Coordinates of C-alpha atoms and ligand atoms in Angstrom, one line a residue:
Chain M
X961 CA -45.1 38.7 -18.6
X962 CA -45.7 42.4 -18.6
X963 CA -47.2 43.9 -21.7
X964 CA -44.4 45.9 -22.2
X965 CA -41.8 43.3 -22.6
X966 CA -43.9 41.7 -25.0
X967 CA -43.8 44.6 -26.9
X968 CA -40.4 45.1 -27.1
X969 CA -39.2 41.5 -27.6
X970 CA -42.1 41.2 -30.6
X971 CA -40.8 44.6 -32.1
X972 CA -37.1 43.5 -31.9
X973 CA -37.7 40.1 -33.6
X974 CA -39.6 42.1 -36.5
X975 CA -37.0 44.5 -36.6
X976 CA -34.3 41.6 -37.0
X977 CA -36.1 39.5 -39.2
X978 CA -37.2 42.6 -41.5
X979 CA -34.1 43.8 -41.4
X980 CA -32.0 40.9 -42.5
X981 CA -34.3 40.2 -45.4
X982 CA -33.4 44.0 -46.7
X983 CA -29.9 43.8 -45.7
X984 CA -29.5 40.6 -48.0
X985 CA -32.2 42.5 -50.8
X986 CA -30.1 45.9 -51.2
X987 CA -27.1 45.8 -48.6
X988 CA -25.3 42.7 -50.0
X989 CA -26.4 43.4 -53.2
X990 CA -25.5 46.6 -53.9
X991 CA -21.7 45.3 -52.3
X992 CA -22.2 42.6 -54.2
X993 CA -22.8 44.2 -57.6
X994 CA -19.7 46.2 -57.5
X995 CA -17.1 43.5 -57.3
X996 CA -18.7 41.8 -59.9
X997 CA -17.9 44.9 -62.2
X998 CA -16.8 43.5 -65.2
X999 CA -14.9 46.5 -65.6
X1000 CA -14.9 49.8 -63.4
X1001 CA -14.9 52.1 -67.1
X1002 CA -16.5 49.9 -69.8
X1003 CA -14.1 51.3 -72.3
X1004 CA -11.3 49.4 -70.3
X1005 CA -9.5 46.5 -72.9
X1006 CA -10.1 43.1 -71.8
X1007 CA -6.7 40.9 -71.9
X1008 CA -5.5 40.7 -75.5
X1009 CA -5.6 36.9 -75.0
X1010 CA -9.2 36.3 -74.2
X1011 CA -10.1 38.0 -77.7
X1012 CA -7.7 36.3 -79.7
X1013 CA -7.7 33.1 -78.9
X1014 CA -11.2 31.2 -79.4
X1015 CA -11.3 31.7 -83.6
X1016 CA -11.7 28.0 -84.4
X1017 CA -15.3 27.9 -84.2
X1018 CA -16.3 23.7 -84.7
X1019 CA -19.4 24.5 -82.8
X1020 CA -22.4 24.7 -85.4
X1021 CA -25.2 26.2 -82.7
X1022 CA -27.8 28.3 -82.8
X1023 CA -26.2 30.1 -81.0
X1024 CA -22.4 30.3 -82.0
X1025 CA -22.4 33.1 -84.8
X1026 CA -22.0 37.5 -85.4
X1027 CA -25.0 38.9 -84.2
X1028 CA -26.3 42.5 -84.3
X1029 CA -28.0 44.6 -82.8
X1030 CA -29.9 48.0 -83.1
X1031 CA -29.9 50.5 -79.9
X1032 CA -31.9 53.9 -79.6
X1033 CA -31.3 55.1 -76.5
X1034 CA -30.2 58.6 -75.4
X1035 CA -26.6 57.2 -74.7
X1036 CA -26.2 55.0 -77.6
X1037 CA -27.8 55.1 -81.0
X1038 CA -26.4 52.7 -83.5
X1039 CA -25.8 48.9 -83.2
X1040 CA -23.7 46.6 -81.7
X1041 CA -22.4 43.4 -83.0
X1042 CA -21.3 40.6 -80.5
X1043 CA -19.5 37.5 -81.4
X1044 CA -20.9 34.0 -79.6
X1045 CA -18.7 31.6 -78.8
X1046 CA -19.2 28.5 -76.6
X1047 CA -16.6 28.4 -74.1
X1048 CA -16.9 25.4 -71.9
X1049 CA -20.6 24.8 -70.5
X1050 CA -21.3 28.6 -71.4
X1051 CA -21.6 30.6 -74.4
X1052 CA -20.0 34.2 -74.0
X1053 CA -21.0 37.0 -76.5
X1054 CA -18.2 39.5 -76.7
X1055 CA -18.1 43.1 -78.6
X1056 CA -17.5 42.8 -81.9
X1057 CA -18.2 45.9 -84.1
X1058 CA -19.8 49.3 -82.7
X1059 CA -21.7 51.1 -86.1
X1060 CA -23.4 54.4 -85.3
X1061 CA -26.5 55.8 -86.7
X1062 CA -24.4 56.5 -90.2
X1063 CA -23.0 53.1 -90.5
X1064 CA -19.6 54.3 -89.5
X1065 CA -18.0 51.2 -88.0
X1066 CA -15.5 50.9 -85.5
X1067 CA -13.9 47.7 -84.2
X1068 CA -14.8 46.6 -80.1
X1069 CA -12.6 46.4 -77.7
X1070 CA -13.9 42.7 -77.6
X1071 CA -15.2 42.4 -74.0
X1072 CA -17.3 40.3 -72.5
X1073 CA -21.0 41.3 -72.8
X1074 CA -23.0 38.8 -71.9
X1075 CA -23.1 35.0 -70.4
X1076 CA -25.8 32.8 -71.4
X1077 CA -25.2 30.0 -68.4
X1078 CA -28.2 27.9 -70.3
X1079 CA -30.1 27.3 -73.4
X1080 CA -32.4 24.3 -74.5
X1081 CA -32.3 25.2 -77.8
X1082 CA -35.2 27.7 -77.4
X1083 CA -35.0 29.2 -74.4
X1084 CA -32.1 30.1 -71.9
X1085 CA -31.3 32.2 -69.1
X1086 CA -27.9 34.6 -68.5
X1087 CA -26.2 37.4 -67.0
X1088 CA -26.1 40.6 -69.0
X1089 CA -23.5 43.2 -68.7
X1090 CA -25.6 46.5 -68.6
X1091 CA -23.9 49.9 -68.2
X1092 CA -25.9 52.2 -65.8
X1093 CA -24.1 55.9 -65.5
X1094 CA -20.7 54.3 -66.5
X1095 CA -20.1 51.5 -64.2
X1096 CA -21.5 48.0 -65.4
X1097 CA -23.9 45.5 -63.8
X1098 CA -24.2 42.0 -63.9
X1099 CA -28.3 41.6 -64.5
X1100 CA -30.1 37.9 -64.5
X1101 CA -31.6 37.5 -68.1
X1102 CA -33.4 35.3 -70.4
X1103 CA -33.1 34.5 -74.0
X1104 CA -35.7 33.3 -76.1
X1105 CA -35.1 32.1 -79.6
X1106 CA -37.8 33.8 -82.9
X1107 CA -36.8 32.1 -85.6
X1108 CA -33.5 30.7 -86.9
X1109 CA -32.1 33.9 -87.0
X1110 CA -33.3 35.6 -84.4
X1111 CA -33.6 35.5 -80.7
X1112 CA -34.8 38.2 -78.0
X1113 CA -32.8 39.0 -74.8
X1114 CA -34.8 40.4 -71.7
X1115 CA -34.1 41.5 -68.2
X1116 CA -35.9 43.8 -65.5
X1117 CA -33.5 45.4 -63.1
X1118 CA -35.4 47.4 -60.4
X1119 CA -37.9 48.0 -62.9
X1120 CA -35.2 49.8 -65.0
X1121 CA -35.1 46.7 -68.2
X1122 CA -35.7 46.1 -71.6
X1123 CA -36.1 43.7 -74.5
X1124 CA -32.7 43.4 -77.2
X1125 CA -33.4 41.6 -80.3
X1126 CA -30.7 39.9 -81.3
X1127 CA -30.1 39.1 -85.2
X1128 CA -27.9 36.7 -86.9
X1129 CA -25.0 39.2 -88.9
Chain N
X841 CA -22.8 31.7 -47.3
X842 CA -24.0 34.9 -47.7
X843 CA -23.8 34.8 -51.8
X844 CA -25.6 31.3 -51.3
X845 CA -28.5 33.4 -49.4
X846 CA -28.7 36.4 -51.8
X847 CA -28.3 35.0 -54.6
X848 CA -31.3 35.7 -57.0
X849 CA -34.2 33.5 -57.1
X850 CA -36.7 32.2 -60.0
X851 CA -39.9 32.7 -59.0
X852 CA -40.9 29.1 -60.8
X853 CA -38.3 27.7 -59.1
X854 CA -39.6 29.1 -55.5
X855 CA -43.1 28.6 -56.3
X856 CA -42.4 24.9 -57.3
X857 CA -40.5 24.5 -53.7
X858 CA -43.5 25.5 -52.1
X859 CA -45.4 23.5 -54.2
X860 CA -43.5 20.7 -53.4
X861 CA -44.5 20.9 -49.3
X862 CA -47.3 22.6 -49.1
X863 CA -49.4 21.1 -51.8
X864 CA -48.1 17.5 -52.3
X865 CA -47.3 16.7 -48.6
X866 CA -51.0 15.7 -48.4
X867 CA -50.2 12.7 -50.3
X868 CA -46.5 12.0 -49.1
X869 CA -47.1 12.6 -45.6
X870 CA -50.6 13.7 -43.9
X871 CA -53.0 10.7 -45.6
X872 CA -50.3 7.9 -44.9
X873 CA -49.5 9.2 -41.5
X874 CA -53.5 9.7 -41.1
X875 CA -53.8 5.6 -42.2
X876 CA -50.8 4.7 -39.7
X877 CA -53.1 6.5 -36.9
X878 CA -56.3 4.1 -38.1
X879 CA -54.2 1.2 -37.8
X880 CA -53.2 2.3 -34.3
X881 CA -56.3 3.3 -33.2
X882 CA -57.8 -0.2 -34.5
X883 CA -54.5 -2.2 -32.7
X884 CA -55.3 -0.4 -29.2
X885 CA -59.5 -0.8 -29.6
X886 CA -60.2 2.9 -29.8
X887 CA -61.0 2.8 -33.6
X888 CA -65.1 3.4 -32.7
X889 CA -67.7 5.0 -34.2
X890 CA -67.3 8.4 -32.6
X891 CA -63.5 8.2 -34.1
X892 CA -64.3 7.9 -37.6
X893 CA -67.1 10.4 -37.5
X894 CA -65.4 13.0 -35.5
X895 CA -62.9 12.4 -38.5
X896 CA -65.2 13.2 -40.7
X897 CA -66.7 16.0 -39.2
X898 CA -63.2 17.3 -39.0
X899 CA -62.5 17.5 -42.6
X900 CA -65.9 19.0 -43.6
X901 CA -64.9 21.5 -41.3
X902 CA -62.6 21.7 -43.4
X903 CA -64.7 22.7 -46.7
X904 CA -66.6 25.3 -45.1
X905 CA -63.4 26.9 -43.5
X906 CA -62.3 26.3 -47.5
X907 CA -65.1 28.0 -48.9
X908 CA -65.1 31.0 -46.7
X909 CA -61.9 31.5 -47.5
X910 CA -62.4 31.2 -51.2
X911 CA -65.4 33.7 -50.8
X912 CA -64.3 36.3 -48.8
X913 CA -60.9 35.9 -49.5
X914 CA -58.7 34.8 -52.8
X915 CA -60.2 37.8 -54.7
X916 CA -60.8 40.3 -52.0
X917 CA -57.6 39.3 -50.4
X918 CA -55.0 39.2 -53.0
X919 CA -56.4 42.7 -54.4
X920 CA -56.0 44.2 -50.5
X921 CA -52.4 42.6 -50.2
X922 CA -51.4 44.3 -53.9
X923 CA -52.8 47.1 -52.9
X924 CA -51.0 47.3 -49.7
X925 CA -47.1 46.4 -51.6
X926 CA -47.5 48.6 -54.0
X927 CA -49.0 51.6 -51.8
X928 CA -47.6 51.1 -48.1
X929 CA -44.7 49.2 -48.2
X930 CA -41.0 49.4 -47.7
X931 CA -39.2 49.0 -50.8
X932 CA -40.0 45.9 -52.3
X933 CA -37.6 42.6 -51.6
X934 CA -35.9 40.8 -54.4
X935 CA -36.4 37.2 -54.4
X936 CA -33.1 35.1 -52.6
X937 CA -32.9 32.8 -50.0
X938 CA -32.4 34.9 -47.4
X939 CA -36.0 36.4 -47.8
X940 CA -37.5 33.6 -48.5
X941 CA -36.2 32.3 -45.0
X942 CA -36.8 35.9 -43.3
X943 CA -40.7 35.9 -44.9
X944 CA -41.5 32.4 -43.4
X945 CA -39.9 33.3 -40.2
X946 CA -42.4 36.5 -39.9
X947 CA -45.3 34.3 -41.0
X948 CA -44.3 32.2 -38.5
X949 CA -44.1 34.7 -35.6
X950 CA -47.6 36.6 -36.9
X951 CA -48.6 33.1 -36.7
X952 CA -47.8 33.3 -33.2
X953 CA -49.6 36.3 -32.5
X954 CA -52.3 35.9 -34.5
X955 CA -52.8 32.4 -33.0
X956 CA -53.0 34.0 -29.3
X957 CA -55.2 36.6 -30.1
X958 CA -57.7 33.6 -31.0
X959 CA -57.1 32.2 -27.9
X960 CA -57.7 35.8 -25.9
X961 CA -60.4 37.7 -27.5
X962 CA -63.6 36.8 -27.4
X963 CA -64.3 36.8 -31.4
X964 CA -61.2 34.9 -32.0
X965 CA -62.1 32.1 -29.3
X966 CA -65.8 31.7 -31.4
X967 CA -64.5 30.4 -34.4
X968 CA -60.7 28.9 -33.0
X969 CA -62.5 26.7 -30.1
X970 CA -63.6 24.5 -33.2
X971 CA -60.1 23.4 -33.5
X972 CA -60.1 22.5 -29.9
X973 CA -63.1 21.1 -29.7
X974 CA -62.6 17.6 -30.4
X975 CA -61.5 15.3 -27.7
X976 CA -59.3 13.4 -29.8
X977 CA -56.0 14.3 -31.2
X978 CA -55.0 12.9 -35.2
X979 CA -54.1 14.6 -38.8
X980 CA -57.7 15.0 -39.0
X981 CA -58.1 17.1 -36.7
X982 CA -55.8 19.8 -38.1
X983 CA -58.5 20.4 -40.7
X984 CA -61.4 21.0 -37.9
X985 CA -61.6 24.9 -38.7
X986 CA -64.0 27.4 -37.5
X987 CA -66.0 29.7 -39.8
X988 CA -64.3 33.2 -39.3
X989 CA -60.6 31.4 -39.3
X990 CA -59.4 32.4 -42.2
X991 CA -60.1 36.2 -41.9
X992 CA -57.4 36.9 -38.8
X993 CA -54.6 35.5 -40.3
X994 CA -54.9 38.6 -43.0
X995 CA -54.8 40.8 -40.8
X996 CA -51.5 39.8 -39.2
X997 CA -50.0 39.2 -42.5
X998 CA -50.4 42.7 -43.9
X999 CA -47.5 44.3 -42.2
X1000 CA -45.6 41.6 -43.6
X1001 CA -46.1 42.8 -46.8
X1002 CA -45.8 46.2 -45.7
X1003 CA -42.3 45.1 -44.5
X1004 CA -41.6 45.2 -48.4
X1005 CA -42.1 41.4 -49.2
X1006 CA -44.1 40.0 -52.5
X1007 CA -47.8 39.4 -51.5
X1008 CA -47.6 36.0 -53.0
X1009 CA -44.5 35.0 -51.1
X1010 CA -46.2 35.8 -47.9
X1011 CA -49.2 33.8 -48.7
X1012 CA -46.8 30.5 -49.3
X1013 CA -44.9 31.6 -46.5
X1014 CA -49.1 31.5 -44.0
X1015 CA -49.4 28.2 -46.2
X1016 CA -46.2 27.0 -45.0
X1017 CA -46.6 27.6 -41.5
X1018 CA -49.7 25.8 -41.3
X1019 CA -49.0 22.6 -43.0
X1020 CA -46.3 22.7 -40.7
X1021 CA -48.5 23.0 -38.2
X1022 CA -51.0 20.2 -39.5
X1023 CA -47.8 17.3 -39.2
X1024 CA -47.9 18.0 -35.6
X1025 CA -51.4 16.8 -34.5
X1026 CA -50.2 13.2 -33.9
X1027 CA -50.3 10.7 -31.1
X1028 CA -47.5 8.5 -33.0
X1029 CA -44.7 10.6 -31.9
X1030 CA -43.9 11.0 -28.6
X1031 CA -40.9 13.2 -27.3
X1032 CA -38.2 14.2 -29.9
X1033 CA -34.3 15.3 -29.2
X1034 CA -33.9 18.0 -27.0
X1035 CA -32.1 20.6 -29.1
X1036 CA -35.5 19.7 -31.7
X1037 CA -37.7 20.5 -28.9
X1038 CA -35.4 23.1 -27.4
X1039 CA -36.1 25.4 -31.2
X1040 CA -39.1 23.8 -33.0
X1041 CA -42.6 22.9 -32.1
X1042 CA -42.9 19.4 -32.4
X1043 CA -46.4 17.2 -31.8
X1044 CA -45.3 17.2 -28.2
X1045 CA -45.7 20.3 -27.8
X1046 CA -48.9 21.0 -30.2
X1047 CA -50.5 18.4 -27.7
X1048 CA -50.0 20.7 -25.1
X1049 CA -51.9 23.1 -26.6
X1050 CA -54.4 20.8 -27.2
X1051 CA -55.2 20.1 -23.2
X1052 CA -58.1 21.2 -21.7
X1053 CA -56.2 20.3 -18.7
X1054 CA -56.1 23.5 -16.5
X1055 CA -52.1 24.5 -16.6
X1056 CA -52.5 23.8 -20.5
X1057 CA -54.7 26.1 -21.4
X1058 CA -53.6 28.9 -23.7
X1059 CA -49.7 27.5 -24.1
X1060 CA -47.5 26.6 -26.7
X1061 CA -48.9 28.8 -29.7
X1062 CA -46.4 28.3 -32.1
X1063 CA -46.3 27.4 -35.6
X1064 CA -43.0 26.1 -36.4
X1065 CA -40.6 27.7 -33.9
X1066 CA -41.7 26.9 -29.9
X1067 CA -38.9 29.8 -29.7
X1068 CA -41.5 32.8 -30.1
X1069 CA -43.4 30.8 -26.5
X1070 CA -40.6 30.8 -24.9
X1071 CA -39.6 34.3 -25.7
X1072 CA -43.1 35.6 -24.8
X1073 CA -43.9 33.5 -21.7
X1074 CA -46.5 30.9 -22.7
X1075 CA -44.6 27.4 -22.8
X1076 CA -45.4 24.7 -21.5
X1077 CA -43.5 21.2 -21.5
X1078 CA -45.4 18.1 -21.6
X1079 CA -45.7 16.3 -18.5
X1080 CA -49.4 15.4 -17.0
X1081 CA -50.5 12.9 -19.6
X1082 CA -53.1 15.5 -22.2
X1083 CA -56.8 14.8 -21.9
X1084 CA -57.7 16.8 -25.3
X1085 CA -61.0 19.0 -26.1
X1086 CA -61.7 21.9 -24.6
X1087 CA -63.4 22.5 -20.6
X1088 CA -67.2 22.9 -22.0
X1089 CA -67.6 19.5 -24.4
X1090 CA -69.6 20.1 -26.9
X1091 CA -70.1 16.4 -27.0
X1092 CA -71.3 15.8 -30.9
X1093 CA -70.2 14.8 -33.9
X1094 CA -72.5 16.8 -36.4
X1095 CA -71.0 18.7 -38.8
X1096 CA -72.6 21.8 -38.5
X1097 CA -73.0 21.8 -34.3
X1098 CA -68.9 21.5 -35.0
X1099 CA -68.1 24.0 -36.9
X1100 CA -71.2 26.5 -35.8
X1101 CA -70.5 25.7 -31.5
X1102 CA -68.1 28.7 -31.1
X1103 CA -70.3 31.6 -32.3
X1104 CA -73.4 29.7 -31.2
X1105 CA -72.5 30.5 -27.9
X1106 CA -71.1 33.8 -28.5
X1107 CA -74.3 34.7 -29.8
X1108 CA -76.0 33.6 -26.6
X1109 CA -73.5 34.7 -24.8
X1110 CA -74.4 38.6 -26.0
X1111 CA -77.5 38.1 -24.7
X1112 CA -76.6 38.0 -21.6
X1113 CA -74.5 40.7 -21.7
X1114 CA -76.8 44.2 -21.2
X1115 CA -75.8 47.4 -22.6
X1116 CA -74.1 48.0 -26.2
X1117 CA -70.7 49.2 -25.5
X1118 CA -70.6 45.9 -22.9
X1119 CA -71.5 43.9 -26.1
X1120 CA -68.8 45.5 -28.2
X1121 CA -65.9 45.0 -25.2
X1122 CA -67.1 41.1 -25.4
X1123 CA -65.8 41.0 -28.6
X1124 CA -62.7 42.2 -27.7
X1125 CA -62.1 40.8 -24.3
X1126 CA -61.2 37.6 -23.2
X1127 CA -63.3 34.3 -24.0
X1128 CA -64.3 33.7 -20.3
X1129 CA -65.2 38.2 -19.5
X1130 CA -67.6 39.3 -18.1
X1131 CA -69.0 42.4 -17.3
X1132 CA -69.6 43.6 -13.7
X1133 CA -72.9 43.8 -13.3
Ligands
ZN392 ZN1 -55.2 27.0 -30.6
ZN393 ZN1 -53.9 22.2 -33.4

């Protein structure tokens, strides 16, 4: 086989196999982020019905409470406080409360903010709803409980993450 | 499908599949099947004295391919293949099926290559003929190593990582390939389905490689897929029944004329060879050059 057509064929399987693996990394990501939008403008209302409906709260978890908490960011500087409720296998935390830096509170629209898909008690993992230049993104997580009160919520999107915590209200 | 394949990955979960095959299949597969070979060996009167201690020189082989590579490499290595991501690479991957598959894929083609340039330079066939030097053909002798075997496969797994994948995933993904690789030294299994040994290489096809008959030499380089032979011209189907080792015996079963043979007669073949840039080409060139003198 001449040198050349080694070449080639060897160049073309790298180029395939390369390129799949980043067409799967960022192509089908970054189309598979958007549909995922929980909302295209975050300030959009979620359906009145998902907010009212799950008040009776039997559930006595750790995790099913009003918790808060404290941002200091250039976009947001206040806190948020989510409400946790168990729904089904999952727990969702939805906006509660906004209270900015003066303690001026204003009631949520009540969306969903954040899945927590498993928790042992002490640990767990999730999907956060982060807002990145308006439009929101579904980001894997983890959740680690402190103390009775308290847990810590972390996640790393292309670098670009942080670590919430997360007190009982 | 395609949510299936990019769907994000946990790197415990990942390093725990790897685990799983490369690591424990030692136990679950290579010292049973190893024990099944004794028993055949024994049934058909070859279990002799040579055998078992070509066996053992095979896997103390083994340990000084092992603690070359724990020398020279582990520390030195991981710090050149960091260096490398984080300095000369595409934009890093994220972790999902799909690059998981696509990363041991590309291990298993610079396997390929890497496992062909053995073969054809002169430096590579010093230290790869120990793995073809014995004449018989068991698990065992997947562990015969030569000293300098562990230092080629880094170099054709850096532009893997330069290709944007996570240092440590190409590593499992080399690891992969060659316990892969190792299953396939066996006499137990003859010929598998075609479509099998249409895509993958099976023992069939690794005993091939194994021949020192004359139209086996330098075929069927593969790791996992026989694919990447039979895109680049070098397979060869089994048919004359193999007669293993390679076409100058070495005829011993010490340990260190093993696993030293190779660059032994390298060495003396430099001697031979006049004139400095001619000793330099030999290096290079093919195992059987020569200059024109
Ligand atoms: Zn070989
Ligand atoms: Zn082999």
């Amino acid at each position: 086989m001449k040198n050349s057509t080694l070449v080639f064929r060897s160049l073309g399987i790298i180029i395939f196999l390369a390129g799949l693996a980043h067409l799967f990394s960022f192509g089908v990501d970054v189309s598979d982020d958007t549909p995922t939008l929980t909302s295209e403008t975050p300030s959009e209302p979620m359906e009145q019905g998902k907010v009212a409906t799950p008040a009776e709260n039997t559930e006595t978890d750790f995790l099913t409470d009003q918790w808060k908490v404290a941002y200091n960011t250039d976009d947001f500087k206040g806190a948020i406080i989510y409400s946790i409720k168990k729904e089904g296998k999952v727990y969702n935390a939805y906006t509660h409360q906004y209270e900015d830096e003066n303690g001026y509170a204003e009631k949520a629209e009540g969306s969903k903010a954040l899945t927590i898909t498993s928790f042992n008690g002490s640990k767990g993992k999730g999907i956060y709803n982060i807002e990145y230049e308006g439009k929101q993104y579904e980001v894997d997580c983890k959740i680690a409980q402190v103390d009775e009160n308290t847990f810590t919520l972390s996640y790393d999107y292309y670098g670009y993450g942080d670590v919430e915590t997360w007190k009982r209200h | 499908m395609i949510d299936f394949l990019a769907k994000k990955l946990d790197w415990l979960d990942v390093h725990q599949l790897f685990y799983i095959f490369n690591d424990l299949s030692l136990f679950y597969i290579i010292i049973p099947f190893f024990v099944l070979e004794l028993i055949r060996y024994a049934y058909l009167k070859r279990l002799d004295k040579d055998l078992v201690l070509d066996s053992i020189a095979n896997v103390i082989t083994f340990g000084g391919f092992f603690l070359v590579e724990v020398i020279l490499g582990i520390l030195a290595i991981t710090k050149v293949y960091y260096w490398v991501y984080n300095n000369i690479s595409l934009p890093h991957l994220e972790l999902n099926w799909a690059t998981v598959i696509c990363c041991v894929l590309l291990a298993d083609f610079a396997y390929y290559w890497e496992h062909r340039t053995m073969h054809r330079i002169g430096i590579g066939w010093a230290t790869h003929t120990v793995h073809h030097s014995s004449p018989h053909f068991n698990m065992s002798v997947a562990y015969r190593f030569g000293p300098l075997d562990a230092i080629m496969p880094v170099v054709f797994s850096l532009p893997i990582v330069m290709l944007g994948f996570d240092p440590i995933l190409v590593l499992l993904s080399e690891v992969f390939v060659q316990v892969f690789q190792t299953l396939l030294h066996t006499e137990i299994i003859g010929k598998l389905t075609k479509p099998i040994e249409f895509i993958f290489n099976t023992p069939s096809h690794h005993r091939v490689h194994h021949g020192s008959n004359r139209q086996y030499w330098d075929k069927n380089y593969a790791g996992i897929l026989i694919i990447w032979d039979r895109m680049l011209g070098t397979f060869e189907p089994e048919k004359e029944k193999v007669v293993y080792g390679i076409s100058q015996p070495i005829n011993s079963v010490n340990p260190i004329v093993v696993f030293f043979h190779g660059i032994s007669r390298f060495v003396k073949k430099l001697g031979q060879i006049k004139g400095f840039s001619n000793k330099l080409l030999a290096f290079l060139k093919p195992p059987d050059w020569m200059p024109k003198q």
